[in-house]
Coordinates of C-alpha atoms and ligand atoms in Angstrom, one line a residue:
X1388 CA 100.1 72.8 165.1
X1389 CA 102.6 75.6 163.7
X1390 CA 101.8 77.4 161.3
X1391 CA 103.7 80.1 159.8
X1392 CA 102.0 82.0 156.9
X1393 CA 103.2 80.2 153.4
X1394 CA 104.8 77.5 154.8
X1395 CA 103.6 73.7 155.0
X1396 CA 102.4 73.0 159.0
X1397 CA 103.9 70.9 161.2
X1398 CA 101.1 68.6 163.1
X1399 CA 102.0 67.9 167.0
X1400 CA 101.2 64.6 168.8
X1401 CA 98.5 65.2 171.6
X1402 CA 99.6 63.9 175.2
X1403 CA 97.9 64.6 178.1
X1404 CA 95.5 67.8 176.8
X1405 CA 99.0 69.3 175.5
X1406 CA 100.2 69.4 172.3
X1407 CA 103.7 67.8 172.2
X1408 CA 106.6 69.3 169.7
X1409 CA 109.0 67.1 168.7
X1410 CA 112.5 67.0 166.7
X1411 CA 111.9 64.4 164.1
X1412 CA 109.6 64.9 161.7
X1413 CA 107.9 62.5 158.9
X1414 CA 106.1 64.3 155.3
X1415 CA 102.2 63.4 154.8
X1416 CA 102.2 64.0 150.8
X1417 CA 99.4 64.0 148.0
X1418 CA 99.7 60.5 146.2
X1419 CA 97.7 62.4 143.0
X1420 CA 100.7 65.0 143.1
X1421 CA 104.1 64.0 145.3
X1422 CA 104.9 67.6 145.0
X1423 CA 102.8 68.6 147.5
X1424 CA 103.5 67.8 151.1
X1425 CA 100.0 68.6 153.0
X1426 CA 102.0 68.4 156.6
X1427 CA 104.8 67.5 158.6
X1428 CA 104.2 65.2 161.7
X1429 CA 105.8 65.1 164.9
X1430 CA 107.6 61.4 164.7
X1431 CA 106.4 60.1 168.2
X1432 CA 108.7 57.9 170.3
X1433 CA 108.0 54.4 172.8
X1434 CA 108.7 57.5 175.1
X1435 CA 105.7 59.4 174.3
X1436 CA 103.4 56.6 174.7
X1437 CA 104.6 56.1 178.0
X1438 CA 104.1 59.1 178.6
X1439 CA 100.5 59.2 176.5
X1440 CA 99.6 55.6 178.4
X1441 CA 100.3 57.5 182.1
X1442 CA 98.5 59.9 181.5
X1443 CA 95.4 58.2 180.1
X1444 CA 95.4 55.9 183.4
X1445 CA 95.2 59.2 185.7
X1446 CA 92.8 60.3 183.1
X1447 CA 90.6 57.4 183.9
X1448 CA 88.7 57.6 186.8
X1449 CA 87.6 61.5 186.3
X1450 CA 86.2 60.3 182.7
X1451 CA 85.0 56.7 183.6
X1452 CA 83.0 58.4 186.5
X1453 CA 81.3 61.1 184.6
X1454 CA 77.8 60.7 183.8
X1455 CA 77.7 59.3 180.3
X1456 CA 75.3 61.4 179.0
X1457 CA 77.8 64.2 179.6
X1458 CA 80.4 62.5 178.0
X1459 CA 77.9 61.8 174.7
X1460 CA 77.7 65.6 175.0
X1461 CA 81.1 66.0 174.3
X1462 CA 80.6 63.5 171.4
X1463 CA 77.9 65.9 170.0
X1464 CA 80.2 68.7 170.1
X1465 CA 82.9 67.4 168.5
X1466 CA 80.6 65.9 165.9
X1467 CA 79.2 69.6 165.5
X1468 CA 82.9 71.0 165.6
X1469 CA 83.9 68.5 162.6
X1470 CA 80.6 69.8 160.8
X1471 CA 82.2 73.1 160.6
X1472 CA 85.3 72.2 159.2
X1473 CA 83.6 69.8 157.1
X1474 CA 84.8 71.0 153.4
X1475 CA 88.2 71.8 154.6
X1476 CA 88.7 68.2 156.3
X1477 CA 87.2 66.4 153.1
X1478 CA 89.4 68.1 151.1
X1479 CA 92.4 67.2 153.3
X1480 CA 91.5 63.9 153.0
X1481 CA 91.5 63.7 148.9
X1482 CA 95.1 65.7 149.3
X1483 CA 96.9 62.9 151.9
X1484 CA 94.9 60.1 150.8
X1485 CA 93.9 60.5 147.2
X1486 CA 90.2 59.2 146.8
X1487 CA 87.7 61.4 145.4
X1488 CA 86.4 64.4 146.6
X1489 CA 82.7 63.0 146.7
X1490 CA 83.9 59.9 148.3
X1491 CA 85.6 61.7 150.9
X1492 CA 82.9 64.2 151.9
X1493 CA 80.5 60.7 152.4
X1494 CA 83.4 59.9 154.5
X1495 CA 83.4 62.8 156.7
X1496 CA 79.9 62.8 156.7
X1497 CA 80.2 59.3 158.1
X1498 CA 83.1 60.5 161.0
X1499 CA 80.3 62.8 162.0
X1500 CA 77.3 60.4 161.9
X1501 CA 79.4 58.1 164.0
X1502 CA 80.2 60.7 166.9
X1503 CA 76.5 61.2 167.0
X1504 CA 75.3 57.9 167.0
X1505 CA 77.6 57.1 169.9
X1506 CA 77.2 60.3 171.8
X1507 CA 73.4 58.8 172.1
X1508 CA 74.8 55.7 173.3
X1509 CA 75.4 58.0 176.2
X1510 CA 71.9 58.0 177.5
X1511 CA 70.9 54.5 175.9
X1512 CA 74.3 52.4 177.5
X1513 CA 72.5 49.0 178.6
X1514 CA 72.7 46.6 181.0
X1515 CA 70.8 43.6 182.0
X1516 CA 68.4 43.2 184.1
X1517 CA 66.3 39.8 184.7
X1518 CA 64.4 38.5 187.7
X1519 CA 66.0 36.4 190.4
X1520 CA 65.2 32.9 191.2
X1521 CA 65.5 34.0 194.6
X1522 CA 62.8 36.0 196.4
X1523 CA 63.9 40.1 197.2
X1524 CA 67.1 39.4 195.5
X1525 CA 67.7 42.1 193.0
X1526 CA 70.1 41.1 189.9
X1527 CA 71.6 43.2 187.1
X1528 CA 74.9 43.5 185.3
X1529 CA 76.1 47.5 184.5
X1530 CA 78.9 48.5 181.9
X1531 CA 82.1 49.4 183.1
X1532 CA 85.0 50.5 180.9
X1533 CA 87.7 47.8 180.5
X1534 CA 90.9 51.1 181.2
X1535 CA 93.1 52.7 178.5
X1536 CA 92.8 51.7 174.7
X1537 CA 95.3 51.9 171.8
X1538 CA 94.1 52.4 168.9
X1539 CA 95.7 51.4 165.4
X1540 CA 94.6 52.6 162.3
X1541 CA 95.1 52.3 158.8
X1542 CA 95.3 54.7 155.8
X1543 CA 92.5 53.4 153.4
X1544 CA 89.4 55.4 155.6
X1545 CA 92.0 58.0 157.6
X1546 CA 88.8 59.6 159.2
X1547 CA 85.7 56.7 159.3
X1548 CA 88.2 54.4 160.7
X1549 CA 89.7 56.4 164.1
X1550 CA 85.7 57.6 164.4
X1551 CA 84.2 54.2 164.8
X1552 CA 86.7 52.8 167.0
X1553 CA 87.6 56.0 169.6
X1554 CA 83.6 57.0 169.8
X1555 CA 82.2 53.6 171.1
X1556 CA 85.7 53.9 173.4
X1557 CA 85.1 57.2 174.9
X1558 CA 81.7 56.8 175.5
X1559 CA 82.2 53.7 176.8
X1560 CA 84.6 55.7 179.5
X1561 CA 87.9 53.7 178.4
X1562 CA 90.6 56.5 177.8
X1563 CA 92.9 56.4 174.6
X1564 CA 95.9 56.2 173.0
X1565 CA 95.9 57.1 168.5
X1566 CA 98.0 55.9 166.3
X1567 CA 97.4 56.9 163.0
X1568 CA 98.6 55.3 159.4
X1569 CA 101.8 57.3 158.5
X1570 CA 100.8 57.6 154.8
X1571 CA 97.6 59.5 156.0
X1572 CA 97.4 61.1 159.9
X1573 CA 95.6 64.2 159.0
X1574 CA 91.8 63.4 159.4
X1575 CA 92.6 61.9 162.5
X1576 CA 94.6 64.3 164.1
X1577 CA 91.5 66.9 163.1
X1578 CA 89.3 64.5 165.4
X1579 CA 91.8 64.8 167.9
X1580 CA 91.6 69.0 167.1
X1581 CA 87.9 68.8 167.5
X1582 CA 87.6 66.5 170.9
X1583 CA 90.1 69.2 172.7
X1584 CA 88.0 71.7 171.1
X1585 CA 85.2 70.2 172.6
X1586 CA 86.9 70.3 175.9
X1587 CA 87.7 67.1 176.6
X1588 CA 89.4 66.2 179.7
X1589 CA 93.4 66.1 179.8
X1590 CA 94.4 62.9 179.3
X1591 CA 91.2 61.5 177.9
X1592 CA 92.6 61.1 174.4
X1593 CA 96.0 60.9 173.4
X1594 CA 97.6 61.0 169.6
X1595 CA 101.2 59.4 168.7
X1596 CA 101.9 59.4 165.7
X1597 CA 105.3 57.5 164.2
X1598 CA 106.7 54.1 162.8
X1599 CA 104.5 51.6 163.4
X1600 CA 106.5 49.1 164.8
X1601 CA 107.6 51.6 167.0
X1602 CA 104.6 53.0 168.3
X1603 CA 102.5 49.9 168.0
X1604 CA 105.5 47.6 170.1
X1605 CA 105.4 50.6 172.8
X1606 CA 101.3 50.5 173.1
X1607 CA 101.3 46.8 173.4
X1608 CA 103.7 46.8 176.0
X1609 CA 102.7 49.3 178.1
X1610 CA 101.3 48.1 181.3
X1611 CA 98.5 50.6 181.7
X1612 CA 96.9 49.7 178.1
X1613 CA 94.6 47.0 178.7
X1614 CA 93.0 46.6 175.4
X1615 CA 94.0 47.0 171.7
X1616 CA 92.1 47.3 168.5
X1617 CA 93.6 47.2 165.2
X1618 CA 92.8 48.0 161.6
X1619 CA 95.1 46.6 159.1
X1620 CA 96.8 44.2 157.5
X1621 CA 97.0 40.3 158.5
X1622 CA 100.7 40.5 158.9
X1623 CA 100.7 43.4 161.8
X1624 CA 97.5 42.2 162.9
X1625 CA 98.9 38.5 163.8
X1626 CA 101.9 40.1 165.3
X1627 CA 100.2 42.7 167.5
X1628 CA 97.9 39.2 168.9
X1629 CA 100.7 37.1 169.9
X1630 CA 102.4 39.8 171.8
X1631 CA 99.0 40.9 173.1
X1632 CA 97.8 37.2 173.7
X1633 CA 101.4 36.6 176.2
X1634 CA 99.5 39.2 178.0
X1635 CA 96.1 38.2 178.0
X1636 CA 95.2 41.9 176.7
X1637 CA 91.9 42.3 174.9
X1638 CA 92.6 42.6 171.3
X1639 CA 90.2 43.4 168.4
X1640 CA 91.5 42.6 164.8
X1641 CA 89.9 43.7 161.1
X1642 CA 92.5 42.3 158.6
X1643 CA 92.6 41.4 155.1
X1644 CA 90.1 40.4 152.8
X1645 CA 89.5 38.6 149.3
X1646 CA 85.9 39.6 148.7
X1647 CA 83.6 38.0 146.1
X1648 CA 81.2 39.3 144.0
X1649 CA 78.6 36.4 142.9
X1650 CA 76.5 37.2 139.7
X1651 CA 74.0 34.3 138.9
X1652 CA 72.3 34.4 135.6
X1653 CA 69.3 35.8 136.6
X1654 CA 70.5 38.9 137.6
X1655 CA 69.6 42.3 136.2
X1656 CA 72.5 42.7 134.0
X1657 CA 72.9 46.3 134.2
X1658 CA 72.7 47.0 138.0
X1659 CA 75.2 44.0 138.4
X1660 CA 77.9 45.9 136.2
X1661 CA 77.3 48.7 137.8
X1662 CA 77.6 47.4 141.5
X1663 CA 80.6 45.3 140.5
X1664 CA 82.7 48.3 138.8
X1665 CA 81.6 50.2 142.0
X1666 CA 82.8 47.8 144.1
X1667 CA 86.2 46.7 142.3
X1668 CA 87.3 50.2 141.2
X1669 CA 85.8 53.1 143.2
X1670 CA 88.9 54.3 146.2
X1671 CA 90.8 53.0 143.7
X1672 CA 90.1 49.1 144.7
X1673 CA 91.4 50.4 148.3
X1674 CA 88.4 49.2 150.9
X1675 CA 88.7 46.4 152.6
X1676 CA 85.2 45.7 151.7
X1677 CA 85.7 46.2 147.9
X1678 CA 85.2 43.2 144.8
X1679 CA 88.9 41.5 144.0
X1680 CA 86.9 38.7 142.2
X1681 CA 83.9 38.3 140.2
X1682 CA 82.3 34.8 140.5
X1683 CA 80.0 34.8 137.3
X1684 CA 77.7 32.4 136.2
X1685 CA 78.3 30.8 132.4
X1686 CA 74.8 31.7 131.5
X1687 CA 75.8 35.3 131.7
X1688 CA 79.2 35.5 131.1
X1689 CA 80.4 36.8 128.0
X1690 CA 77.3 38.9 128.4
X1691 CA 78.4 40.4 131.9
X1692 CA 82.3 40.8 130.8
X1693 CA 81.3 42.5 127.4
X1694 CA 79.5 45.6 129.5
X1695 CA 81.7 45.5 132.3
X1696 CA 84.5 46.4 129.9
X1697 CA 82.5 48.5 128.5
X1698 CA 81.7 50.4 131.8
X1699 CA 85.5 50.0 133.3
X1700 CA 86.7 51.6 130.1
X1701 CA 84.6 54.6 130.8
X1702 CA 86.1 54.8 134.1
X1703 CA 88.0 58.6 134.9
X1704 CA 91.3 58.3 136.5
X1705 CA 92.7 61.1 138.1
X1706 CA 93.3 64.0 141.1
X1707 CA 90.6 63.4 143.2
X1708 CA 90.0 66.9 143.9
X1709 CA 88.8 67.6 140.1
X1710 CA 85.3 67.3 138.5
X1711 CA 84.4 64.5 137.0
X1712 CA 87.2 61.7 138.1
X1713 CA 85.7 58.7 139.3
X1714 CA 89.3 56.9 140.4
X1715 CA 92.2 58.7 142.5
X1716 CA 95.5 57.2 142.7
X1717 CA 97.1 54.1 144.4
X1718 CA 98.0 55.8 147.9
X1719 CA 102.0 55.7 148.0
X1720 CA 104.6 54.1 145.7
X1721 CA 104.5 50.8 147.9
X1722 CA 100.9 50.1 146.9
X1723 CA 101.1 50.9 143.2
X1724 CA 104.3 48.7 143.4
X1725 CA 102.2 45.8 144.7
X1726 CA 99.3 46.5 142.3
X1727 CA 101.8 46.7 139.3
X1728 CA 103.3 43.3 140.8
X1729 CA 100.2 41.4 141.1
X1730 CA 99.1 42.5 137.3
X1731 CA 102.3 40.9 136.1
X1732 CA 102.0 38.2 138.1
X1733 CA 97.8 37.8 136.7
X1734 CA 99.0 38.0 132.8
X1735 CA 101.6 35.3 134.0
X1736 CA 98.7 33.1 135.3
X1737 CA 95.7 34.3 133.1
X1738 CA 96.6 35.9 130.1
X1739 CA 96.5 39.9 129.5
X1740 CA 94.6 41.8 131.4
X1741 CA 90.9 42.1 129.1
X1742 CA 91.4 46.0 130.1
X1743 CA 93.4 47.9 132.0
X1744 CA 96.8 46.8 133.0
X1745 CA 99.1 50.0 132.9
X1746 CA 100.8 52.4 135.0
X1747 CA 99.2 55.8 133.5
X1748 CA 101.8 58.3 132.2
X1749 CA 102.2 61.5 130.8
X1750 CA 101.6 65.0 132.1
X1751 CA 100.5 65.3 135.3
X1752 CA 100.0 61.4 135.9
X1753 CA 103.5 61.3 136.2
X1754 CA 103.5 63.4 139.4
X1755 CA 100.9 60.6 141.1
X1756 CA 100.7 56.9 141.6
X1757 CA 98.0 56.1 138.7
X1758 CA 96.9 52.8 137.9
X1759 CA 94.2 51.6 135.2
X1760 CA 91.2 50.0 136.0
X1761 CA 92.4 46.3 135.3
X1762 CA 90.0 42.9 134.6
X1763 CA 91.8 40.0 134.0
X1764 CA 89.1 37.0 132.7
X1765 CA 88.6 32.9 132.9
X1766 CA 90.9 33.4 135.9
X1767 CA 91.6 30.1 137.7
X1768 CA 90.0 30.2 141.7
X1769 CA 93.7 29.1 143.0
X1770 CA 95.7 31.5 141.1
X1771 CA 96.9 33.7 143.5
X1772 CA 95.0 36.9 141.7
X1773 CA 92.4 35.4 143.1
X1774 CA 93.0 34.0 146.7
X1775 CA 95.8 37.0 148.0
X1776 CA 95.1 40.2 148.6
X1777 CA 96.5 43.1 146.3
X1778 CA 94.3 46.2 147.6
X1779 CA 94.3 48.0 144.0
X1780 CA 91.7 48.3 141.0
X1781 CA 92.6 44.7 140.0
X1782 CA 89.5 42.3 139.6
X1783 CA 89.9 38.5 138.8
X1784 CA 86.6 37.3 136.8
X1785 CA 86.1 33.7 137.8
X1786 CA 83.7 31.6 135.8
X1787 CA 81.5 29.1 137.5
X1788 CA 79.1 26.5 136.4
X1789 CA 76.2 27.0 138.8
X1790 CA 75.0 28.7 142.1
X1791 CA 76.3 25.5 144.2
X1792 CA 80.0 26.0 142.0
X1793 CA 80.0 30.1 142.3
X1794 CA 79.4 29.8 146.4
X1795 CA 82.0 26.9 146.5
X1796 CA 84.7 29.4 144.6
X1797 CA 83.5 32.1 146.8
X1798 CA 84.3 30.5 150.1
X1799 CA 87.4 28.5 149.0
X1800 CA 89.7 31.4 150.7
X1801 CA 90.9 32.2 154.1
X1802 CA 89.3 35.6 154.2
X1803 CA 86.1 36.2 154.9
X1804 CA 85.6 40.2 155.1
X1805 CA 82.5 41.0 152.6
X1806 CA 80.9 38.9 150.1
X1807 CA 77.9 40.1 147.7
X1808 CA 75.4 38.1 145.1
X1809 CA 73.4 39.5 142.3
X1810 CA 70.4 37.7 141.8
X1811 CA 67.0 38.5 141.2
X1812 CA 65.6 34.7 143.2
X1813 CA 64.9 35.1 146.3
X1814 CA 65.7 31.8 147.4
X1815 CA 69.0 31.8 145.9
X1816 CA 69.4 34.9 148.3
X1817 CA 68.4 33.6 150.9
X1818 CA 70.8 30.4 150.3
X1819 CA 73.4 32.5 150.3
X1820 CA 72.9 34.2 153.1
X1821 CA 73.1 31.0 155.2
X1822 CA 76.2 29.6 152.8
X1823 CA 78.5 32.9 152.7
X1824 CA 81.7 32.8 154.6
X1825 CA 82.1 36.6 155.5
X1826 CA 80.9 38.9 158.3
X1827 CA 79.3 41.5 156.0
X1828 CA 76.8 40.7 153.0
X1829 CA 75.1 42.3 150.3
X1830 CA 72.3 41.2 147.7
X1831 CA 72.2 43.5 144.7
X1832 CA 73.9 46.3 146.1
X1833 CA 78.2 47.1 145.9
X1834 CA 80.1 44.5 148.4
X1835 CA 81.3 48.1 149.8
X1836 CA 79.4 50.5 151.4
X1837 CA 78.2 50.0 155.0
X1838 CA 76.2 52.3 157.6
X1839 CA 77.5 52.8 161.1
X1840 CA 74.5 51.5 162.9
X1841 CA 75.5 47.8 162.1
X1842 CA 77.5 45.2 163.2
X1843 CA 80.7 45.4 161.1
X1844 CA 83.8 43.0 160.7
X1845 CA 84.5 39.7 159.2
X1846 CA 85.4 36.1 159.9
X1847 CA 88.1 33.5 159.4
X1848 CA 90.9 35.2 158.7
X1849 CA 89.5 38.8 158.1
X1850 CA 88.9 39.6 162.0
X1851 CA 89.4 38.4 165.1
X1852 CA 87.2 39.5 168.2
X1853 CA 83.5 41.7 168.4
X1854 CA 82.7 43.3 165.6
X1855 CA 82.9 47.4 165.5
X1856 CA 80.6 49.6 165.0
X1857 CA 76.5 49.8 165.9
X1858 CA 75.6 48.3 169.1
X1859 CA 78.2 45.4 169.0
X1860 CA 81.6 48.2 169.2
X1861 CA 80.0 48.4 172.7
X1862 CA 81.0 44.9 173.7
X1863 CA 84.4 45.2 173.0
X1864 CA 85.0 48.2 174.9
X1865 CA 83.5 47.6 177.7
X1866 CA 83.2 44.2 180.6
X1867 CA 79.9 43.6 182.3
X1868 CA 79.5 44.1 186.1
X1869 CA 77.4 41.7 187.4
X1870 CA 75.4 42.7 190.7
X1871 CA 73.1 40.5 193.3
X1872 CA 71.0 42.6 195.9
X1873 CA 68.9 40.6 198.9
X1874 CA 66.6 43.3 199.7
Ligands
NAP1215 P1 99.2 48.0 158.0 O1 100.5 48.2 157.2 O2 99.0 46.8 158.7 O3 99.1 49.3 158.9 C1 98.0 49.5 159.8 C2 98.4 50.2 161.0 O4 99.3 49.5 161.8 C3 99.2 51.5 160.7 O5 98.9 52.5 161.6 C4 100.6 51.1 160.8 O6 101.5 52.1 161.1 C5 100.5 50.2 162.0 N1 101.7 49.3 162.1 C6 102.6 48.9 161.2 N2 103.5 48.1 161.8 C7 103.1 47.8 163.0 C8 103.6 47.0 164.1 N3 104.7 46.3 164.0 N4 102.9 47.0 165.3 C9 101.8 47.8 165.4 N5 101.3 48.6 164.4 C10 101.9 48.6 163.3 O7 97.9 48.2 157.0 P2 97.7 49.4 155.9 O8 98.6 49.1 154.8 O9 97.7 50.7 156.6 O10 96.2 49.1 155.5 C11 95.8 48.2 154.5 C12 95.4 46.9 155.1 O11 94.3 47.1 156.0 C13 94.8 45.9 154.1 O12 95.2 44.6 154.4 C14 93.3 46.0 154.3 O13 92.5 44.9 153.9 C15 93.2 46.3 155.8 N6 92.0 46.9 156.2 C16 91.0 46.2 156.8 C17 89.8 46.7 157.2 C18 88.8 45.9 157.9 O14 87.9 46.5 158.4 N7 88.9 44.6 157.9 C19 89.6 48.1 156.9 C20 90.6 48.8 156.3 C21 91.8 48.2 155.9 P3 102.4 52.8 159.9 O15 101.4 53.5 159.0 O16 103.2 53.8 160.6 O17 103.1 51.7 159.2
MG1216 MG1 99.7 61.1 152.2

């Protein structure tokens, strides 16, 4: 990184334990204030991750051979490293991102959690190990690393993102190609900062950032990269699969999602607003995990919309960084586009929005991408406010009959990311539990919000492949060695 006093730094790529200059450069600005650029980046080329993919398979056998409780060790230091740097890396992240402070620091805090919880995978790695059916024959399968990794990441969780999927790599022993969103690099290239901090072997961990298509057509090419996992949308992920699939490379998708909210009548009306403004509105609608529709039962309808207009309409848009704001900005002019779209789009299909519904204006709004809190009600479950994806603080309130017609409306999409109920029977719970379409529930909590130390991902067309983090991100970066000893 260059950085002259007073002037905005320039972020390198990473290649092979070097930091790599380049000529072309691309701006990382603040969505709450497009004056401010936080960075340049180096504009990485198909070139560099050649040169990023050779030098992660010569990197290979060093790491993949090292102990793996020394490499959790290097885990723990860059996890203590991050620690350090903790407020100005959160703050970072509200500048190139534009969620809230608070929301950023759990974020961080997360990024860190995750380099610690792997790092103790180190000493905990498992196998299996059963008797034989022979006599002194000795079975067991060992972990091995499946080889070099791309990485693809997207902008919506710049740091929690890269952490869960090049932590469970590297300790794994895989070595690893980056490539960060473009509308938000920073927090990952300060993992990247920390790891070589850490003194992690050249080659180990490589960063490219640039165009996606660029980077992304280079990393899937490459011969040396033998697996890929993505974060993103549907449309990249189903591109990046068929090119991977003509390959036969291992490929791990988290796409797009539609997530439901389900609140039955005998919920406790207060906690349910409150978990479904959470949900819809908090990162500014922008988690793949967050409420786009509300499937509420006629019993507590009116009831349920009256307080949650109530609630949204006490919702504070604004910088992230201030006191006090509970909603940053959309994240670049391309997503508040969409957002603006998809409103005009829902007052064509459902009326008005029953709040929200304007680009904010005036005084320093006009310097970000502001949106307001929007509820459009009675919507339709085939509009496409509800079935498509808009990624913004747009919620579709769907009215249903009973528990049998909310879960029916609930499934009837092709996601299936998260999916949450509000219900104080336990039996409806549980139905639910068995009935839900989606990889990640919740029961009386926000459909957003998960811990590392789980299973994460979705199904149908949310994900494709293991799920990430906890336990499971093991199986995906790594193959099983399978072992029979006569003794
Ligand atoms: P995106 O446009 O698909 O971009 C994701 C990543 O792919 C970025 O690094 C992007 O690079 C790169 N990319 C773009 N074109 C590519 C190509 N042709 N080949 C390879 N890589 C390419 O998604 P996004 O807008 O960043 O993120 C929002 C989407 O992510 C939403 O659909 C959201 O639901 C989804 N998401 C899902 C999860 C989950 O866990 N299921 C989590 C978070 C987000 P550039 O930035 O340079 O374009
Ligand atoms: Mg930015």
């Amino acid at each position: 990184m260059s950085t002259p006093e007073n002037t905005i730094p320039t972020f390198a790529n990473y290649i092979n334990g070097e930091w790599v200059a380049g000529t072309k450069t691309f701006e990382n600005r603040n969505p709450a204030n497009t004056d401010e650029i936080v960075g340049y980046f180096v504009k990485g080329s198909a070139a560099d991750v050649e040169a990023a993919a050779k030098a992660a398979e010569a990197a290979l056998p060093g790491w993949a051979g090292m102990p793996a409780p020394a490499r959790g060790n290097i885990l723990f230091k860059t996890a203590e490293i991050l620690e350090k740097k903790f407020d100005m890396i959160s703050a970072e992240m509200t500048r190139e991102e534009g969620k809230t402070l608070p929301e950023a620091k759990g974020e961080v805090r997360r990024a860190i959690n995750i380099f610690r919880y792997f790092g103790g995978e180190g000493s905990r790695l498992d196998g299996v190990m059963v008797p034989s059916e022979r006599e002194r024959v000795h079975v067991f399968a060992i972990r091995k690393p499946i080889g070099v990794v791309g990485l693809v990441t997207p902008w919506n969780f710049p740091i929690a993102i890269p952490a869960w999927k090049m932590a469970p790599a590297l300790i794994c022993g895989n070595t690893i190609i980056v490539k960060p969103a473009s509308v938000s690099p920073l927090c990952a290239w300060r993992i990247v900062e920390a790891l070589h901090e850490a003194g992690i072997p050249k080659g180990v961990v490589n960063f490219v950032a640039g165009s996606g298509g660029e980077i992304g057509d280079a990393l899937v090419n490459a011969p040396q990269v033998k697996a890929i996992s993505f974060t993103g949308s549907n449309d990249v992920g189903n591109h990046l699969h068929e090119q991977a699939s003509k390959r036969r490379m291992r490929i791990q998708l988290e796409m797009g999602g539609k997530n439901p909210t389900i609140v039955l009548a005998d919920a406790d009306l207060k906690s349910a607003v409150e978990n479904v403004a959470n949900a819809a509105f908090f990162s500014t609608g922008q988690k793949c995990t967050a409420t786009s529709r509300a499937i509420v039962e006629d019993g507590i309808y009116d009831q349920f919309m009256a307080a949650l207009i109530e609630r949204t309409k006490k919702l504070t848009v604004g910088d992230g960084m201030k006191a006090g704001i509970d909603i940053g900005p959309c994240v670049d002019q391309g997503q508040l586009n969409t957002v603006l779209k998809y409103i005009a789009i829902g007052t064509e299909e459902s009326g008005a929005p029953l709040c929200g519904g304007n680009r904010l204006t005036g005084g320093d709004y006009d310097k970000g991408y502001f949106v307001e809190p929007t509820i459009f009600g009675d919507v339709q479950p085939n509009h496409r406010i509800a079935q498509e994806e808009i990624f913004g603080p747009v919620l579709a309130v769907i009215r249903a009959k009973d528990f049998d017609d909310a879960m029916r409306i609930a499934n009837d999409i092709p996601f299936g990311l998260s999916s949450s109920i509000q219900t104080s029977n336990l039996s409806r719970a549980m139905d639910y539990i068995y009935k839900a379409e989606a990889g990640l529930l919740t029961i009386n909590l926000p459909s957003a919000g998960v811990e590392y130390q789980l299973p994460f991902g979705g199904t149908k067309d949310s994900s494709f492949g293991p799920k990430e983090q906890g336990p499971a991100a093991l199986d995906f970066y790594s193959d099983f060695k399978t072992i029979y000893m006569k003794y």
